[in-house]
mmCIF file of C-alpha atoms in Angstrom:
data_model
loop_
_atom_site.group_PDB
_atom_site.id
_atom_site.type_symbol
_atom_site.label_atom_id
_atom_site.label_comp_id
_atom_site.label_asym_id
_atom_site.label_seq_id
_atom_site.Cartn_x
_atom_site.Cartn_y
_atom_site.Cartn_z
ATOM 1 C CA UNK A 1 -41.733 -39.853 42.715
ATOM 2 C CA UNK A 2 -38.156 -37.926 42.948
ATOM 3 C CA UNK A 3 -37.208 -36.766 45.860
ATOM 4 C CA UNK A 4 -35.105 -34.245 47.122
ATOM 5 C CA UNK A 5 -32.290 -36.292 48.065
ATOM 6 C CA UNK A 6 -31.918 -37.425 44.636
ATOM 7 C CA UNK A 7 -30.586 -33.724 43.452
ATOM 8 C CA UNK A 8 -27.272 -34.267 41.958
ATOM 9 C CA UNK A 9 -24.857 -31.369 40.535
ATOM 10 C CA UNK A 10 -25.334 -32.667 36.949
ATOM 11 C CA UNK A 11 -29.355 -32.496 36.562
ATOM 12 C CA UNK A 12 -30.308 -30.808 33.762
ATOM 13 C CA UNK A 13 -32.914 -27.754 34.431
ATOM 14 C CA UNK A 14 -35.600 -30.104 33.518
ATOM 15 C CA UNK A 15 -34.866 -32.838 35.907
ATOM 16 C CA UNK A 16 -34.829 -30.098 38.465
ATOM 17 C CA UNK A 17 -38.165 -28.506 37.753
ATOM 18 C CA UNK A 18 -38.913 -32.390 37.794
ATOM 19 C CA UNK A 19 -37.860 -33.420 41.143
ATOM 20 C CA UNK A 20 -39.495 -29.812 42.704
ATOM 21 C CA UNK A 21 -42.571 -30.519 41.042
ATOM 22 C CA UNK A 22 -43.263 -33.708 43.047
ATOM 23 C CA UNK A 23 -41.559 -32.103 45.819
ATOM 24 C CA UNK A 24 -44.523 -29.380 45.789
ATOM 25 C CA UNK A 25 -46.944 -31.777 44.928
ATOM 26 C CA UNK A 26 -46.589 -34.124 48.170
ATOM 27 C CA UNK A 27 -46.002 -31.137 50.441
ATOM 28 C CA UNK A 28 -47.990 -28.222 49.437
ATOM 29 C CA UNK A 29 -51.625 -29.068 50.681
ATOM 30 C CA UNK A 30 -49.792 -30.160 54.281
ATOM 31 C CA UNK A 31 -48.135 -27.058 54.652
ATOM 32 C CA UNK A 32 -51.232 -25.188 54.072
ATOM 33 C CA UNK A 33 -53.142 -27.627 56.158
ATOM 34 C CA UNK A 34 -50.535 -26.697 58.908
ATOM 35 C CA UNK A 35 -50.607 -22.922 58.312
ATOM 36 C CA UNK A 36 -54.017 -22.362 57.039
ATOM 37 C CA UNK A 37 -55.425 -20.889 60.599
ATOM 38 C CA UNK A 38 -52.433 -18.750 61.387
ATOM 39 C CA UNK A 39 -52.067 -17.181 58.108
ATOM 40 C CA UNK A 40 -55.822 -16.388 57.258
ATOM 41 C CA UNK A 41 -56.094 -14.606 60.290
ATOM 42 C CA UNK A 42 -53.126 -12.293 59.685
ATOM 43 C CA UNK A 43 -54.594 -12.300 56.136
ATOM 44 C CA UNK A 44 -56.828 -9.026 56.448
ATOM 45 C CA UNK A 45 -54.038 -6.977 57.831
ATOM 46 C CA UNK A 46 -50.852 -8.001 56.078
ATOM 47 C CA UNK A 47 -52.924 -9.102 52.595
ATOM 48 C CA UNK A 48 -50.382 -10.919 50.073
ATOM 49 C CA UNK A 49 -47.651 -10.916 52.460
ATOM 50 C CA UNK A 50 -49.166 -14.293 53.803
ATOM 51 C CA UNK A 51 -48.415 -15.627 50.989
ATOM 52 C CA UNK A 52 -44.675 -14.694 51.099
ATOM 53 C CA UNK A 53 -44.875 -16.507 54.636
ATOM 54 C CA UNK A 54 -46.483 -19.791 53.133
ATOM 55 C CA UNK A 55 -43.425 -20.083 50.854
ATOM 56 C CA UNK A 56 -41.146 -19.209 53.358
ATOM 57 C CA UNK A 57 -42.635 -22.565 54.766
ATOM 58 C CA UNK A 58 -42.853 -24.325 51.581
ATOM 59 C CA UNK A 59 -40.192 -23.989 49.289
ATOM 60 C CA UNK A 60 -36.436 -23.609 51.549
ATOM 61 C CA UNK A 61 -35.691 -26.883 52.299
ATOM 62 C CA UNK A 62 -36.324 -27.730 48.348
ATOM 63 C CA UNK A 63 -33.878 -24.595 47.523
ATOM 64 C CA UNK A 64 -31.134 -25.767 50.191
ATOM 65 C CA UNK A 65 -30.891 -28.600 48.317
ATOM 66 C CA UNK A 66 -30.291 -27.292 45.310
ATOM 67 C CA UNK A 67 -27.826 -24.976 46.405
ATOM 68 C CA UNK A 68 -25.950 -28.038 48.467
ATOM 69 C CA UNK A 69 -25.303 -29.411 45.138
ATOM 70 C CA UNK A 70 -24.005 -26.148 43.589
ATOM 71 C CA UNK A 71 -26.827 -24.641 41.967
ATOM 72 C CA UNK A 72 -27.624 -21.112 42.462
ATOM 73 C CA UNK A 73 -28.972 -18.198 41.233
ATOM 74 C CA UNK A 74 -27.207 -16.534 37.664
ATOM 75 C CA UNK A 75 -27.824 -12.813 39.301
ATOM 76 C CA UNK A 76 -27.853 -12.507 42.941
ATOM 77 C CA UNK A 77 -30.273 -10.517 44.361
ATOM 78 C CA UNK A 78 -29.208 -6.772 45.331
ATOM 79 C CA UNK A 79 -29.927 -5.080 48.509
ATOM 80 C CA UNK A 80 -33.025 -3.317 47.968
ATOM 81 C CA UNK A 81 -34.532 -6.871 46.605
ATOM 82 C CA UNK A 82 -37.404 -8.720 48.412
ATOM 83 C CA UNK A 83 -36.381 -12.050 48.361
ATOM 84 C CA UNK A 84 -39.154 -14.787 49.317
ATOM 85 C CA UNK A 85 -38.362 -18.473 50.628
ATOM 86 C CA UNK A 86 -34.351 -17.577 50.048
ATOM 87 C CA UNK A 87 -35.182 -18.543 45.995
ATOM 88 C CA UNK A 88 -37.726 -16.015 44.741
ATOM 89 C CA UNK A 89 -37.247 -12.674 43.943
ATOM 90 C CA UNK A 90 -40.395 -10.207 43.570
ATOM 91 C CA UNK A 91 -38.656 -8.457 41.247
ATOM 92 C CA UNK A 92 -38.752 -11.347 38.855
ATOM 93 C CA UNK A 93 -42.271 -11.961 38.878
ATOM 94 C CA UNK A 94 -45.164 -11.376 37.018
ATOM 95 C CA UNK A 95 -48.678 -10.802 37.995
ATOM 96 C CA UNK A 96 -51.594 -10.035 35.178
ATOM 97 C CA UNK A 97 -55.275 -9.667 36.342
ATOM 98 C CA UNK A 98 -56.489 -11.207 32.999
ATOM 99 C CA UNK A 99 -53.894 -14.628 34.384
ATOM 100 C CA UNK A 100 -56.927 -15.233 37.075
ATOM 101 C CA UNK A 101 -59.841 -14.773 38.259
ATOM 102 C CA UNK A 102 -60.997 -12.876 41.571
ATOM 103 C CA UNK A 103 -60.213 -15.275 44.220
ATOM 104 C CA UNK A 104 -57.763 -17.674 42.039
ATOM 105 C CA UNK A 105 -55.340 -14.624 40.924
ATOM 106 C CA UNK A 106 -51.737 -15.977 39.116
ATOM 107 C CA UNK A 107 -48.073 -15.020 39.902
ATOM 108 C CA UNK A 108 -45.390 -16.578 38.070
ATOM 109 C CA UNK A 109 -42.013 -15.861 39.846
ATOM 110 C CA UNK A 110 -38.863 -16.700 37.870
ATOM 111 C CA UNK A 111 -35.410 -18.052 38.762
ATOM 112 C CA UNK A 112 -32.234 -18.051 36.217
ATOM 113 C CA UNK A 113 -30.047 -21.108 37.616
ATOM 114 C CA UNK A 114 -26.563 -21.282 37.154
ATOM 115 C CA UNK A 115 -25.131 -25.065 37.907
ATOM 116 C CA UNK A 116 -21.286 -25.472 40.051
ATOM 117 C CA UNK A 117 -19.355 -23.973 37.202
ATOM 118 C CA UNK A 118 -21.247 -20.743 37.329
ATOM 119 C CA UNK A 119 -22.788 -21.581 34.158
ATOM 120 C CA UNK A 120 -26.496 -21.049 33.233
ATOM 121 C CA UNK A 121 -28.598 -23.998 32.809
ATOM 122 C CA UNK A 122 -32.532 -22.545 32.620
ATOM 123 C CA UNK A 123 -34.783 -21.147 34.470
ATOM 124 C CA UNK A 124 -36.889 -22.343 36.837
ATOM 125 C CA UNK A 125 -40.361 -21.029 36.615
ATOM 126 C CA UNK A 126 -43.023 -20.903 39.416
ATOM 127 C CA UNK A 127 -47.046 -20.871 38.502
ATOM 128 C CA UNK A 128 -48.205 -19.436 42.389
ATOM 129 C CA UNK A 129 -52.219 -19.466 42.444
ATOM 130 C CA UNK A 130 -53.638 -17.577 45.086
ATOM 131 C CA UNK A 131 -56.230 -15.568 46.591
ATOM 132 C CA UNK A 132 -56.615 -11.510 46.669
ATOM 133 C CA UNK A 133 -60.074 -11.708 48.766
ATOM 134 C CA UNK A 134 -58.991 -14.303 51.554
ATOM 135 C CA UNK A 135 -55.763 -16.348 52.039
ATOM 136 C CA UNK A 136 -56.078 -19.396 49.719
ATOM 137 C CA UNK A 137 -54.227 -21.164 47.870
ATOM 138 C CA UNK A 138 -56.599 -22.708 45.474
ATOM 139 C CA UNK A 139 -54.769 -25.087 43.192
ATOM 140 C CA UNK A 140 -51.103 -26.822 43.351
ATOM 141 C CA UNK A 141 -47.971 -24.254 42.824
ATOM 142 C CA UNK A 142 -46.231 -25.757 39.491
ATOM 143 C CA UNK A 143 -42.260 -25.531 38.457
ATOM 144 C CA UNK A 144 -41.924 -25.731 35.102
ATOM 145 C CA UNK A 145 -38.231 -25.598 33.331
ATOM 146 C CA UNK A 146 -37.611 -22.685 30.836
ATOM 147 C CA UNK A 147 -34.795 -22.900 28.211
ATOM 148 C CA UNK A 148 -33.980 -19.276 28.126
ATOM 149 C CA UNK A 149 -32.166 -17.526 30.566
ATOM 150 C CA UNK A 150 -32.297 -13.845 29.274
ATOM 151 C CA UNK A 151 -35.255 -11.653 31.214
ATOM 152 C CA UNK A 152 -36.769 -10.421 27.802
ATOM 153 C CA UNK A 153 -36.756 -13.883 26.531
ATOM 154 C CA UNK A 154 -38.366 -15.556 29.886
ATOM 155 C CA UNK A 155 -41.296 -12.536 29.880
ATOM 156 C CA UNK A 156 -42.258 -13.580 26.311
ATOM 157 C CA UNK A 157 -41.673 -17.119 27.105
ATOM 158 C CA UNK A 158 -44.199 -16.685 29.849
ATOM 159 C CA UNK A 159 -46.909 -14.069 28.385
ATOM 160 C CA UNK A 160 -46.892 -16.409 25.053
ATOM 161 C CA UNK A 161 -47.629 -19.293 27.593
ATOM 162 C CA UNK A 162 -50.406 -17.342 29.415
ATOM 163 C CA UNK A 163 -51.895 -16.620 25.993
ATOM 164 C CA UNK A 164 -50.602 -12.658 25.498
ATOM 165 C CA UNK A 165 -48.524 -11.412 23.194
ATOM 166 C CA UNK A 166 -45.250 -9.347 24.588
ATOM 167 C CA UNK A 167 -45.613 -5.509 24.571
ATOM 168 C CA UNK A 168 -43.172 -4.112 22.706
#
């Protein structure tokens, strides 16, 4: 297993999507574990916002260590953006009924990484399973390393990956 500690400034976007996927794989079912009660209470008022406040619990420490060894995001978010776990922007995310099934829905959030130079390196991408009739997260969340780094190119990259072709 990588661990977090093991980030270095000169990791390639797939060594990063690496070293996150065990991160989320040794810490994801704890965290829910931990949160499960809370958060499935608040779930029939405040709906998929629980879900924002699971990542908010899952993900920063992984992102602060990214960003202590210079990596950040290629377009930082504006103002108006809803920004989840300091990483994800809503705004570049995807969410498809036909991706699920009631009660195991997908969203796939996306995150263009620039390394220390301020040049791009990927994109990080983040497979979110979840649940629009009760808070659950029924399978593992999965980062995945994408080569492109332009928005058109990443939608494809992801509807051809989901099985649908791009509307054009």
């Amino acid at each position: 297993m990588r661990m977090l500690n093991e980030v270095n400034p000169d990791m390639s976007i797939g060594q990063l999507a690496a070293v996150l996927s065990d991160y989320i794989e040794h810490s994801w079912r704890n965290v829910f574990q931990a949160n499960v009660q809370e958060l499935a209470a608040l779930f029939p008022e405040l709906e998929d916002s629980t879900y924002g406040m699971y990542l908010e619990r899952l993900i920063p420490q992984a992102w602060q260590q990214l960003e202590r060894c210079g990596f950040h995001h290629a377009e930082p978010p504006g103002a108006e953006d809803f920004v989840i776990a300091g990483c994800l922007n809503f705004r570049d995310s995807m969410e498809k009924a036909e991706w699920g099934s009631p009660g195991h829905e997908m969203r796939i959030f996306w995150i263009v990484l620039n390394n220390r130079h301020n040049r791009p390196i990927g994109t990080l991408v983040l497979s979110f399973a979840h649940s629009h009739l009760e808070f659950n997260v029924p399978e593992q969340p999965k980062f995945e390393a994408f080569a492109e780094t332009e928005r058109r190119a990443i939608v494809s990259a992801i509807l051809h990956k989901q099985g649908k072709r791009p509307q054009t």
